[in-house]
Amino acid sequence: VFSEVPQAAPVAVFKLTQDFTNDQSPQKVNLGVGAYRTDEGKPWILPVVKKVEKLIVQDDSLNHEYLPILGLPEFRSSASKIALGDDSPAIHENRVGAVQCLGGTGALKMGAEFLRRFYNGNNNTKTPVYVSAPTWENHNAVFANAGFEDVRPYKYWDAEKRGLDLAGFLGDLESCPERSIFVLHACAHNPTGTDPTQEQWKQIAEVMMRRKLFVFFDSAYQGFASGSLEKDAWAVRYFSFSKNFGLYNERVANSSQMEKIVRTTWSNPPSQGARIVAVTLNSPELFAEWKDNVKTMADRVLLMRAQLKAKLQALGTPGTWDHITEQIGMFSFTGLNPKQVEYMVNEKHVYLMASGRINMCGLTTKNIDHVAQSIHEAVTK
Ligand code: PMP
């Protein structure tokens, strides 16, 4: 009965990791998957997380019973405060709803399902959903799989000037059908590492409000981009001040429908991660320690950006490399073309996405010379 199943294309970023794992070269470097690495190239369990895990294990009052469908209440409230700020009018006016989801992808799926079912009426599969060009590739598929038939790109990246195409972006906001849904990256845009400035966000907000567009923020990297939770949440908080942005009263009906969607998807979420977050955020000492841990990661990325740029400039690699330090977050959109990427992978054992995106955390003080030299050769050969 399964003889007709067609082969699905591999997911590019996981295929890249597999190729990297299979590569026997001692020089190999993985700049693909978006995960934090230490300067030893190792995954890092945040010290505060280790500490809190031990506290949880020792707490005899906890058990493995089901959580509520929408998740651990303390997690939901503390996560809302992190995103919107302690003094958020939206929280005080009870306009905020929160669901503990399975990762960022689960959150996107819940949001997309809810919108398809209830935004602009029932089962509105025709509402256009706009995602940035380029975007994290899964955005397209998550919204399409939730039933949206019209997922379109909006202009975002100007390859020529290696920066934001603000005029193109604003143009698409002006010309799209009213009430379209726009997926925006809250900070540290994946894959370009290029965010609007605060002035540009204000322009974007003005058009979106005037044209009754629906804002869907994907916030995957708060704190990680600049090292400051406040700075990285600026856009989300600016937009959330307005009652006109679809953050309507957190009506009981919305929660009840969210529960129904969750119930048929994962029924109720796992508890361990939520407990770690809730305990950390609800203790002033642990919260401070967590912010410090996050800053450690953000600072290492900033250092690698500065070093990579300096090394390329010292090598005299043709082109400008300012974008490496201007971009923020985990990723840099290097501007390398697919042929140059191929050279890096096949000849230099440096693994990066075909789009030219690199994970800055994959760089270490030990491999950065090899990476810079490889980029230099790829560009000049
Ligand atoms: N949105 C964006 C913009 C991301 O970069 C990612 C992670 N790569 C996700 C969502 C998904 O997050 P998670 O891995 O937690 O599902």
Short mmCIF file of C-alpha atoms and ligand atoms in Angstrom, two decimals, residues 34 102-108 135-136 138-139 185 187-190 218-221 330-331 357, ligand 1:
data_model
loop_
_atom_site.label_atom_id
_atom_site.label_comp_id
_atom_site.label_asym_id
_atom_site.label_seq_id
_atom_site.Cartn_x
_atom_site.Cartn_y
_atom_site.Cartn_z
CA GLY A 34 21.15 27.79 13.69
CA LEU A 102 6.04 23.06 21.19
CA GLY A 103 8.85 25.35 20.13
CA GLY A 104 8.66 28.19 17.68
CA THR A 105 7.28 25.97 14.96
CA GLY A 106 4.44 24.80 17.19
CA ALA A 107 3.61 28.41 18.02
CA LEU A 108 3.50 29.32 14.34
CA THR A 135 12.42 34.15 5.08
CA TRP A 136 12.96 31.13 7.30
CA ASN A 138 9.35 26.82 7.10
CA HIS A 139 7.11 29.91 7.24
CA HIS A 185 10.40 38.80 12.30
CA CYS A 187 14.29 40.80 15.64
CA ALA A 188 17.37 39.18 14.12
CA HIS A 189 15.68 38.42 10.82
CA ASN A 190 16.37 34.89 9.61
CA ASP A 218 7.60 35.56 14.92
CA SER A 219 9.94 36.22 17.83
CA ALA A 220 12.58 33.50 17.82
CA TYR A 221 15.64 35.38 19.08
CA MET A 330 22.77 34.50 14.90
CA PHE A 331 22.93 34.73 11.13
CA ARG A 357 23.63 32.37 5.14
N1 PMP B 1 11.02 31.12 13.45
C1 PMP B 1 12.24 31.51 13.11
C2 PMP B 1 12.43 32.86 12.49
C3 PMP B 1 13.35 30.67 13.34
O1 PMP B 1 14.57 31.06 12.97
C4 PMP B 1 13.14 29.42 13.94
C5 PMP B 1 14.28 28.50 14.26
N2 PMP B 1 15.17 28.31 13.23
C6 PMP B 1 11.84 29.04 14.26
C7 PMP B 1 10.80 29.92 14.01
C8 PMP B 1 11.52 27.68 14.84
O2 PMP B 1 11.79 27.53 16.15
P1 PMP B 1 11.85 26.06 16.78
O3 PMP B 1 13.12 25.44 16.31
O4 PMP B 1 11.79 26.32 18.23
O5 PMP B 1 10.66 25.31 16.28
#
